[in-house]
mmCIF file of C-alpha atoms in Angstrom:
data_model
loop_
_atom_site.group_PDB
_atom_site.id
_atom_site.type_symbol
_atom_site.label_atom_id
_atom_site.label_comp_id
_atom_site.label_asym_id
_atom_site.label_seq_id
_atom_site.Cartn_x
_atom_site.Cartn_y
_atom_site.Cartn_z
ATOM 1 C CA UNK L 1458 76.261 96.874 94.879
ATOM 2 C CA UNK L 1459 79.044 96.654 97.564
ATOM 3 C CA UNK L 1460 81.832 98.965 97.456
ATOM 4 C CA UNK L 1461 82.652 98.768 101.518
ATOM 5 C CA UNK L 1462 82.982 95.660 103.252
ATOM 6 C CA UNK L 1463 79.973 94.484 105.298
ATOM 7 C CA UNK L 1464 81.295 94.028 108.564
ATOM 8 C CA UNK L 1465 79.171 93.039 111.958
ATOM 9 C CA UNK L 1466 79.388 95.291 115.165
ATOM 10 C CA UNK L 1467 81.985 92.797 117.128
ATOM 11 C CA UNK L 1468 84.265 93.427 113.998
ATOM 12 C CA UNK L 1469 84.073 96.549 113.490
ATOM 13 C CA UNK L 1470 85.118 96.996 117.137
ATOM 14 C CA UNK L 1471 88.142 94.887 116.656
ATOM 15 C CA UNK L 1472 88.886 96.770 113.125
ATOM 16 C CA UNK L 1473 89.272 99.867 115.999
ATOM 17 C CA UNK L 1474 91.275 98.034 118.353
ATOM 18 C CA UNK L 1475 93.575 97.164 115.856
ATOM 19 C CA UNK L 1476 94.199 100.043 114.800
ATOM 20 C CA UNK L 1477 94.838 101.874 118.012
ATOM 21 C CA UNK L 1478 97.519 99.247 118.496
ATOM 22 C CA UNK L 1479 99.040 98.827 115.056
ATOM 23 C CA UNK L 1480 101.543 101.058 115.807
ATOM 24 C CA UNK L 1481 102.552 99.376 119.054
ATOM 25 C CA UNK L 1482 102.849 96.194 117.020
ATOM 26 C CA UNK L 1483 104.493 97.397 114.147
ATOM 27 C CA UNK L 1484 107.800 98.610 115.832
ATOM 28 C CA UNK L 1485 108.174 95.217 117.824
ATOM 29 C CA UNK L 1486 108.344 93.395 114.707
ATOM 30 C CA UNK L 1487 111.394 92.966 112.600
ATOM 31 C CA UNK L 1488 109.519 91.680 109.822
ATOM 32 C CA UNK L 1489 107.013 93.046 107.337
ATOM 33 C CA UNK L 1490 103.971 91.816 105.834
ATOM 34 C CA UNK L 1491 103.211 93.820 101.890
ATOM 35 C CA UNK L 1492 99.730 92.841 101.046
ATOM 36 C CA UNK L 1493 99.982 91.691 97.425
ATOM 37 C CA UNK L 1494 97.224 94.638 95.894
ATOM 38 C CA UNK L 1495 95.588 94.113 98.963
ATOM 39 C CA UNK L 1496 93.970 91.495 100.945
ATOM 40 C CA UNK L 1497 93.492 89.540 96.734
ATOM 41 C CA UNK L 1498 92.719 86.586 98.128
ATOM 42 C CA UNK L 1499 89.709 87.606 99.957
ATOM 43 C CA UNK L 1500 88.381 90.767 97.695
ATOM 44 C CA UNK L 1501 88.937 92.083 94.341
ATOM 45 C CA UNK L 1502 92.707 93.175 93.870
ATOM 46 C CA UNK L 1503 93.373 96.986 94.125
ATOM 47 C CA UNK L 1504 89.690 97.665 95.484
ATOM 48 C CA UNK L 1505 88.242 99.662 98.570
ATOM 49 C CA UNK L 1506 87.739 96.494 100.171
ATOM 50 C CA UNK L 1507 90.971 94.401 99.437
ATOM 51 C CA UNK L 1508 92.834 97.490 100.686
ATOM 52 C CA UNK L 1509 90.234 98.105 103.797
ATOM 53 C CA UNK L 1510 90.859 94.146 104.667
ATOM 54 C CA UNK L 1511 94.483 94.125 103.838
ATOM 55 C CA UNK L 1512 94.803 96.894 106.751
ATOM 56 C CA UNK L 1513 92.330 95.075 109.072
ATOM 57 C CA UNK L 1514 94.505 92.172 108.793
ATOM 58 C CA UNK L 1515 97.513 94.108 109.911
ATOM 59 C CA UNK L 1516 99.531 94.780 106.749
ATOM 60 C CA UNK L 1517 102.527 96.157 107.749
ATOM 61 C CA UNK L 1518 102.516 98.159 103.507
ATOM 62 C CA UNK L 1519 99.600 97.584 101.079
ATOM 63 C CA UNK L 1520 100.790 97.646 97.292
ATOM 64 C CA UNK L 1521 99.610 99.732 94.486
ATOM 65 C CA UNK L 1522 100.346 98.620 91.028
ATOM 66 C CA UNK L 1523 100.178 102.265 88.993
ATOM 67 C CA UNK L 1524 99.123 102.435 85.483
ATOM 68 C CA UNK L 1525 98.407 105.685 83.687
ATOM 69 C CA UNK L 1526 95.114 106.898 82.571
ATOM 70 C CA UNK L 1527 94.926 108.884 78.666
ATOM 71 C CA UNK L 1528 94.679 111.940 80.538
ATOM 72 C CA UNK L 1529 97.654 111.217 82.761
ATOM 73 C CA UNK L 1530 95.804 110.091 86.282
ATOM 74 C CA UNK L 1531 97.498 107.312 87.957
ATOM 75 C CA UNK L 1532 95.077 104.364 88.608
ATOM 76 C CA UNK L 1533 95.399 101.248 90.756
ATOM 77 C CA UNK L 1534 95.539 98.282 88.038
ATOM 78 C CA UNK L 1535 98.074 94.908 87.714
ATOM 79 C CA UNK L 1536 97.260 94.384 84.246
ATOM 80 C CA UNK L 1537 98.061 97.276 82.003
ATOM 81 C CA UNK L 1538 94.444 95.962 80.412
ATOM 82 C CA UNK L 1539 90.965 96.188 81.473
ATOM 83 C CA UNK L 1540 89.263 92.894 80.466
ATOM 84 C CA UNK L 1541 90.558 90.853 83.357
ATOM 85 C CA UNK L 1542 88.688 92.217 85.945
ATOM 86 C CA UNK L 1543 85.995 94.704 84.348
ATOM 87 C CA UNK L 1544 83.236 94.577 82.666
ATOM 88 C CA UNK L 1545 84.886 97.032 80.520
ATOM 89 C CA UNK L 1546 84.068 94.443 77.146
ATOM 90 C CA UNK L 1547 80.313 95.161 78.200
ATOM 91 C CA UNK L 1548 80.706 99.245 78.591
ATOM 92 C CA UNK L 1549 83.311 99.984 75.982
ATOM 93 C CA UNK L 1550 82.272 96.881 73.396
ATOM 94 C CA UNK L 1551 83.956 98.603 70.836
ATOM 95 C CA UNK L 1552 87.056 100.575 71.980
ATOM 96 C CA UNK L 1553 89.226 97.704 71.766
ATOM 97 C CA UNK L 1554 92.932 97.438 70.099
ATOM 98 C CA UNK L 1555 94.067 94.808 67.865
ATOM 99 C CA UNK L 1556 97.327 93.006 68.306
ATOM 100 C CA UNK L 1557 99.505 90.381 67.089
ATOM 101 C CA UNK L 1558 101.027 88.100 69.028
ATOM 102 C CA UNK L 1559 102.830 84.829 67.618
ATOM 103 C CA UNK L 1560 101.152 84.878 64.441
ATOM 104 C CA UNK L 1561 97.363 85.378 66.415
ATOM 105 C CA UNK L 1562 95.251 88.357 66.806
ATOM 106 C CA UNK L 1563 94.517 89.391 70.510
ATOM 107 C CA UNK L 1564 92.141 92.196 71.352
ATOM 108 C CA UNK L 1565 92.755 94.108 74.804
ATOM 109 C CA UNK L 1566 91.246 97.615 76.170
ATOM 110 C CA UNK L 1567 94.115 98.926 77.307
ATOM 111 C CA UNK L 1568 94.149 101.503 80.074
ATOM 112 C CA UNK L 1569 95.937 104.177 78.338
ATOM 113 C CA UNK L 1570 93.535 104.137 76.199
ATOM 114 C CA UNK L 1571 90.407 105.733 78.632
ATOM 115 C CA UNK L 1572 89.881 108.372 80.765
ATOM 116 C CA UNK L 1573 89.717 108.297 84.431
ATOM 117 C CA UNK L 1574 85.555 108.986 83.941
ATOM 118 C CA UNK L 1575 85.611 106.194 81.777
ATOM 119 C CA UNK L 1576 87.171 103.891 83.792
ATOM 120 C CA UNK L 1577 85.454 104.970 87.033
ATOM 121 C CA UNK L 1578 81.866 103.538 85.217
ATOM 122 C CA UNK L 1579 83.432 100.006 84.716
ATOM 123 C CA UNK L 1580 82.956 97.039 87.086
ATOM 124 C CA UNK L 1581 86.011 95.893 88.763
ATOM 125 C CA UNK L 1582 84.625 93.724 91.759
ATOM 126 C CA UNK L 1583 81.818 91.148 90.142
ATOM 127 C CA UNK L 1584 84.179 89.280 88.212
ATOM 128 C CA UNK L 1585 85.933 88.448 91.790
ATOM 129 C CA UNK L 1586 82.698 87.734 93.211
ATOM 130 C CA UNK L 1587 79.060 88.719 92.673
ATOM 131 C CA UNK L 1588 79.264 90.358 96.440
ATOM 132 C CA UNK L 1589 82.015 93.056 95.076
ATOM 133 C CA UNK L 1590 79.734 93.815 92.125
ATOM 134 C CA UNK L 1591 80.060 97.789 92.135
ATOM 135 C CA UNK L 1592 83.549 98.267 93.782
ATOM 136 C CA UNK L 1593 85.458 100.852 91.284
ATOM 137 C CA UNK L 1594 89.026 101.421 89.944
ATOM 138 C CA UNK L 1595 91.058 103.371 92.560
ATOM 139 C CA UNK L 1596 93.660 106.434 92.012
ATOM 140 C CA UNK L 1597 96.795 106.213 93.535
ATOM 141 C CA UNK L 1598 95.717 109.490 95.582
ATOM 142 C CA UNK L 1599 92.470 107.726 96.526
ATOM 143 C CA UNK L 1600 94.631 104.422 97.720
ATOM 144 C CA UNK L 1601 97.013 106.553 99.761
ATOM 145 C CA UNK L 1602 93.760 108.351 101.315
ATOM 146 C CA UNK L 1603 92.330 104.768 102.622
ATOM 147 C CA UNK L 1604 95.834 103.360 103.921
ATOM 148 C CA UNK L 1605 97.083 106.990 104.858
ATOM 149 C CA UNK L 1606 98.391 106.718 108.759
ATOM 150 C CA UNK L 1607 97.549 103.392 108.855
ATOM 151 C CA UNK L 1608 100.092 101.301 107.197
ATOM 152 C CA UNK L 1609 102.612 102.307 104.542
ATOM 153 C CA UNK L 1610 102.097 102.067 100.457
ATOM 154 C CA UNK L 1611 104.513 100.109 98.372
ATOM 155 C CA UNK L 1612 103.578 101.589 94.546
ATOM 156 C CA UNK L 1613 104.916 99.753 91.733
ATOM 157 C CA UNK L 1614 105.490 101.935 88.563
ATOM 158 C CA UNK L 1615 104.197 99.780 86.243
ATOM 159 C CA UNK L 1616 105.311 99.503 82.307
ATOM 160 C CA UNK L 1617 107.551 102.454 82.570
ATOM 161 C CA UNK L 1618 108.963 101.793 78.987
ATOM 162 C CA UNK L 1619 105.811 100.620 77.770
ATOM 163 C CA UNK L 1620 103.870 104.427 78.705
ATOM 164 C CA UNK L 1621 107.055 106.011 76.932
ATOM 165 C CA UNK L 1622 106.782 104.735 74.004
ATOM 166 C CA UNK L 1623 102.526 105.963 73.912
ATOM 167 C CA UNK L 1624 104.080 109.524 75.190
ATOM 168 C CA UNK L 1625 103.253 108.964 79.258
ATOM 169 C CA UNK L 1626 106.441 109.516 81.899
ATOM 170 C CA UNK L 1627 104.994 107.904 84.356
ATOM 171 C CA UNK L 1628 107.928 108.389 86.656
ATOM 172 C CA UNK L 1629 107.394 112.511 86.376
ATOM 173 C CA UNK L 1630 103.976 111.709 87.118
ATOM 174 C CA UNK L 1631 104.208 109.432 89.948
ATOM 175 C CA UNK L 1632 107.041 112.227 91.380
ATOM 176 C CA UNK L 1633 103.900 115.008 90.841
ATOM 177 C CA UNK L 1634 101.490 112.991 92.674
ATOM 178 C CA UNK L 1635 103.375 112.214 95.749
ATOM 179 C CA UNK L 1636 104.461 115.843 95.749
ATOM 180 C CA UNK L 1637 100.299 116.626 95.727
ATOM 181 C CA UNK L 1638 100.149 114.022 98.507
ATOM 182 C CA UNK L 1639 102.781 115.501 100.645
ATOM 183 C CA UNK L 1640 104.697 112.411 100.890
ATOM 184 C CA UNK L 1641 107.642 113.588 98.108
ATOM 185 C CA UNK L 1642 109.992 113.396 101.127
ATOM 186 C CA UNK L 1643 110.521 110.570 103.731
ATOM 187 C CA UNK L 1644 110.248 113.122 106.612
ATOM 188 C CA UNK L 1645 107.552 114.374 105.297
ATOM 189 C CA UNK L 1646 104.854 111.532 107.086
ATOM 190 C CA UNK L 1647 106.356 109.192 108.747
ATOM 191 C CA UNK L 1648 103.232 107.523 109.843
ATOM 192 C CA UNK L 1649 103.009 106.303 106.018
ATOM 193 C CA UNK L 1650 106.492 105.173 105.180
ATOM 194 C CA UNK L 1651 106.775 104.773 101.298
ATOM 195 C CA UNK L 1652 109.009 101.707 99.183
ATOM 196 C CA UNK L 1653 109.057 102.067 95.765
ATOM 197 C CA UNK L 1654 109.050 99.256 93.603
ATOM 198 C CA UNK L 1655 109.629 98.453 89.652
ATOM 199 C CA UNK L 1656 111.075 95.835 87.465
ATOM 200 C CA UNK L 1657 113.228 98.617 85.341
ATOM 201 C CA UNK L 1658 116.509 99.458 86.175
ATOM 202 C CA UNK L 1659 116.460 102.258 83.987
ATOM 203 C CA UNK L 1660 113.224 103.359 85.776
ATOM 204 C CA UNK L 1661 115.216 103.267 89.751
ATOM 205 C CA UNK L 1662 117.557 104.595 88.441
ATOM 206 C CA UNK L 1663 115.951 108.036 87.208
ATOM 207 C CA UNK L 1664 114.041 108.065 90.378
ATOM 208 C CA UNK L 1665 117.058 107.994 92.305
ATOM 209 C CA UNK L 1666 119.129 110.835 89.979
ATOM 210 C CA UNK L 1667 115.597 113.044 90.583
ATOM 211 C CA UNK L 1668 116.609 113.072 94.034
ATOM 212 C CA UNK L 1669 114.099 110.569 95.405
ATOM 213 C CA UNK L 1670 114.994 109.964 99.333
ATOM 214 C CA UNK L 1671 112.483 106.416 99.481
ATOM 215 C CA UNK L 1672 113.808 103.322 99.573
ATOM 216 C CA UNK L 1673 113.444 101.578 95.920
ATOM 217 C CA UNK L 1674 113.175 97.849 95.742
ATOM 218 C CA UNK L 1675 113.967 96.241 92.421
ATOM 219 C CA UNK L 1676 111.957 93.430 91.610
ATOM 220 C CA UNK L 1677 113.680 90.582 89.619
ATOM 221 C CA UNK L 1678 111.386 87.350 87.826
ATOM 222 C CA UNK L 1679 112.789 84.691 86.109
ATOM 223 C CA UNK L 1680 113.838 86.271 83.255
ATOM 224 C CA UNK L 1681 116.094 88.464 85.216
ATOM 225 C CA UNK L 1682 117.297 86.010 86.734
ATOM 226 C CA UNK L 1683 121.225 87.422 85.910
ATOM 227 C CA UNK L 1684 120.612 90.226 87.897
ATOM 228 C CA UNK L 1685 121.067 88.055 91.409
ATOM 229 C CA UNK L 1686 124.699 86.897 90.442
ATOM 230 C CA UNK L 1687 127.556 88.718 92.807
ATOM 231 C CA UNK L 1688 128.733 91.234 90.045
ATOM 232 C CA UNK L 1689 125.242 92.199 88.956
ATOM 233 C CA UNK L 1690 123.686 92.592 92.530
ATOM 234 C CA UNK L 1691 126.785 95.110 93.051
ATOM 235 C CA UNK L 1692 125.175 97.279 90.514
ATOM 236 C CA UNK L 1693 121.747 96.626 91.774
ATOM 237 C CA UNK L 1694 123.177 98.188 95.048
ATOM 238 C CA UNK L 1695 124.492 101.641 93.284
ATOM 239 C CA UNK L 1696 120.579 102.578 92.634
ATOM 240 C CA UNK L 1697 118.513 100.545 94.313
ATOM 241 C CA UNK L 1698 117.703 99.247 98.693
ATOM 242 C CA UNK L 1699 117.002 96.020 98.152
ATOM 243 C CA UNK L 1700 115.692 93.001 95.442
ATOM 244 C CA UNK L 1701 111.745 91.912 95.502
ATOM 245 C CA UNK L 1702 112.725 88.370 93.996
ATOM 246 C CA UNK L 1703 110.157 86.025 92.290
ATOM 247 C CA UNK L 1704 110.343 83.395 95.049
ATOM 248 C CA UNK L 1705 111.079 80.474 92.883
ATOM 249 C CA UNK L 1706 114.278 81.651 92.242
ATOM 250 C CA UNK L 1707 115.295 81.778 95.939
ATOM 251 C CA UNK L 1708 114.494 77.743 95.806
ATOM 252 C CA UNK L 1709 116.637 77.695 92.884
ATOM 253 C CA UNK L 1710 119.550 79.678 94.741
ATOM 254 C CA UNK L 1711 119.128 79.821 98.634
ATOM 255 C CA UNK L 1712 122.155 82.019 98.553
ATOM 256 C CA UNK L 1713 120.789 84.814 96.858
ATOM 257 C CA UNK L 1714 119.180 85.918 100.166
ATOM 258 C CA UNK L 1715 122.893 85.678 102.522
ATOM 259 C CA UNK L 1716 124.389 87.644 99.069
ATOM 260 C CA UNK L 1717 121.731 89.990 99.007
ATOM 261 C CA UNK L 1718 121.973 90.755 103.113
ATOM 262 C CA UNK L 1719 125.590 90.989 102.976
ATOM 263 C CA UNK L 1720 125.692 94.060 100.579
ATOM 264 C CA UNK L 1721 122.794 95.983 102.429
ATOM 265 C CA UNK L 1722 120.452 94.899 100.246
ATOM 266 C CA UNK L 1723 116.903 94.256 101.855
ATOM 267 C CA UNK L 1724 114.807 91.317 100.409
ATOM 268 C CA UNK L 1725 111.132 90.903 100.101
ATOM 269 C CA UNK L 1726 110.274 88.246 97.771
ATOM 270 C CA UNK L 1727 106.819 87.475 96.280
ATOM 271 C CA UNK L 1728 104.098 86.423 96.070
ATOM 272 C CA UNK L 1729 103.601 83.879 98.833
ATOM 273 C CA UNK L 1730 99.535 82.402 98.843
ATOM 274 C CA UNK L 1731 97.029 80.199 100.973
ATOM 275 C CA UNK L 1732 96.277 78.155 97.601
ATOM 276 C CA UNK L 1733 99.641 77.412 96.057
ATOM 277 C CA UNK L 1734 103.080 76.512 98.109
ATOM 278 C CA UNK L 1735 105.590 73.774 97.210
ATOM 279 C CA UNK L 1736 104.467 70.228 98.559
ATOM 280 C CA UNK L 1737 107.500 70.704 101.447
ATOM 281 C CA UNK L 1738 105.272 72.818 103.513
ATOM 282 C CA UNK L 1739 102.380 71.700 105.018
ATOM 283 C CA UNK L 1740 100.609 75.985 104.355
ATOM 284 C CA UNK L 1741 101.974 79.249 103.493
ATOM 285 C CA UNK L 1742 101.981 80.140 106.766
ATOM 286 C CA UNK L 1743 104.916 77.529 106.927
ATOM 287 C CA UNK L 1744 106.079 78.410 104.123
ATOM 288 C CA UNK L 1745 106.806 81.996 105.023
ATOM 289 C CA UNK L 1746 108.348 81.382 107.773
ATOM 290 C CA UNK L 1747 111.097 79.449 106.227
ATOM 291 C CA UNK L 1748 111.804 82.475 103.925
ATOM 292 C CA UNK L 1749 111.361 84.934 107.331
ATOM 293 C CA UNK L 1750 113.273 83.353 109.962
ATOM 294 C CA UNK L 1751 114.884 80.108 108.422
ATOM 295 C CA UNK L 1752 116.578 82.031 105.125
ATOM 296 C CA UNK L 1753 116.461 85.332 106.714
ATOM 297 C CA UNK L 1754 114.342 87.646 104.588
ATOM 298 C CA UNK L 1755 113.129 90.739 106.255
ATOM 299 C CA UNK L 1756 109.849 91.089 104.172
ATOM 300 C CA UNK L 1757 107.809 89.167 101.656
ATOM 301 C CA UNK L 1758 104.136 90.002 99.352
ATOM 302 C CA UNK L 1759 101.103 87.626 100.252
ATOM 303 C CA UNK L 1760 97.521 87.791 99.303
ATOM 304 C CA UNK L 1761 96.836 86.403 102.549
ATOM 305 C CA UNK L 1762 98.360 88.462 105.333
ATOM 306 C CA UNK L 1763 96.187 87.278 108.013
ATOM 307 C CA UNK L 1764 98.165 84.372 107.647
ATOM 308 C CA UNK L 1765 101.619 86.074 108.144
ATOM 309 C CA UNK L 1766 103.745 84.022 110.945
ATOM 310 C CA UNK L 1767 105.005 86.701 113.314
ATOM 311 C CA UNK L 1768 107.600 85.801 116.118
#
């Protein structure tokens, strides 16, 4: 069972040189590396060791996707469902919910739906790879304590309508936790600079009437595609820093980025990875680098961020 990465001696030592100068590096830079729930292309996402790897790779933020537990912990999760990557139809065989879909019935194990004990005796690294086998869901305060002083956190409140409607604000508890974690303020630990993240409007915009300080980044797909037109990125600006756009849109619309810039609005686009890029670049590695220094965005998600081009 492997819940730390198994590292030699020589790397170890370099893990410790690069930490002693991450800070060095990290203010020469202009640009910014978010590992994409971790290092996910090399360990299971939102792990010990994708997190661990993301840093040793010199993330410049490592993301947290937060879901909420049925007695209101935050956990580390993408999916707002379990069966993806745990063994949780093995554990739990039975504590599945039905649902419809098109006509079709789907069961899922949805996260809401456990406890944080429950969860924390599930799998969530052996359907990555055997290796991980043992690796365990994460809390948001356990995340934060890996990365802590090391690299900042970019949390994404996950689902925010979607815990609502099952009786969970998970913006109150989010606000709670970082309290907890003494990082409710921006002042408060500047060595772990926090970026909040979500696709509701609605959601940013609470956060920001609670009197939250840290920047928010609203993150736009393709079916909000009408938020990136000139009128609608005005109002994007009013409670919101900046736009985390799918990236295929920027293809669509180079000129999202230059609209974006010119009304203060940072952009970090995602996800950028080692195994899929349009045929027009020869790697990701080329490929970020036209979104970085050709189109001018200041930060972008990868699962790979060794392979972020720094100039």
């Amino acid at each position: 069972m492997l819940e730390l990465i198994s590292l030699n001696p020589k790397l170890c030592f370099l893990g410790l040189v690069f930490f002693a100068i991450t800070p060095v590096l990290l203010a020469g830079s202009s640009k910014s590396v978010v590992a994409h729930r971790g290092a996910s292309a090399y360990a299971p996402e939102h792990t010990v060791a994708a997190y661990k790897l993301a840093l040793l790779q010199g993330a410049d933020y490592v993301e947290q996707d937060l879901h909420v537990t049925s007695d209101g912990v935050l956990v580390c999760r993408h999916d707002n469902t379990l069966e993806r990557t745990t063994n949780v139809a093995l554990v739990f065989p039975n504590r599945y919910s039905r649902d419809r879909t098109d006509g079709d019935t789907e069961v899922h194990w949805y996260i809401k739906d456990f406890t944080l004990g429950e969860l924390k005796k599930l799998d969530a690294g052996s359907w990555f790879d055997q290796k991980f086998t043992g690796s365990r869901i994460l809390t948001f305060a356990e995340a934060v304590e890996i990365i802590r002083g090391k690299a900042g956190i970019y949390p994404e409140l996950k689902d925010p309508e979607f815990y609502s409607a099952h009786g969970f604000n998970i913006i109150s508890l989010f606000m709670e936790e970082l309290k907890k974690l003494g990082l409710e303020d921006p002042d408060q630990d500047p060595s772990t600079p926090v970026i909040i993240q979500c696709f509701s409007a609605d959601a940013l915009k609470t956060l920001k009437k609670s009197g939250s300080r840290h920047p928010k980044t609203f993150l736009v797909g393709q079916a909000g595609k009408k938020w990136l037109g000139l009128k609608e990125m005005k109002k994007i600006s009013s409670f919101a820093d900046g736009i985390g756009p799918d990236k295929t849109l920027i293809y669509e619309d180079p000129s999202i980025v230059g609209r974006a810039l010119g009304m203060g609005l940072t952009v970090t686009p995602y996800t950028f990875r080692k195994l899929s890029f349009p045929e027009q670049f020869s790697s990701v590695t080329e490929e970020m680098r036209y979104m970085l220094y050709t189109l001018g965005v200041g930060a972008l998600f990868t699962d790979n961020p060794d392979l972020f081009p720094r100039e």
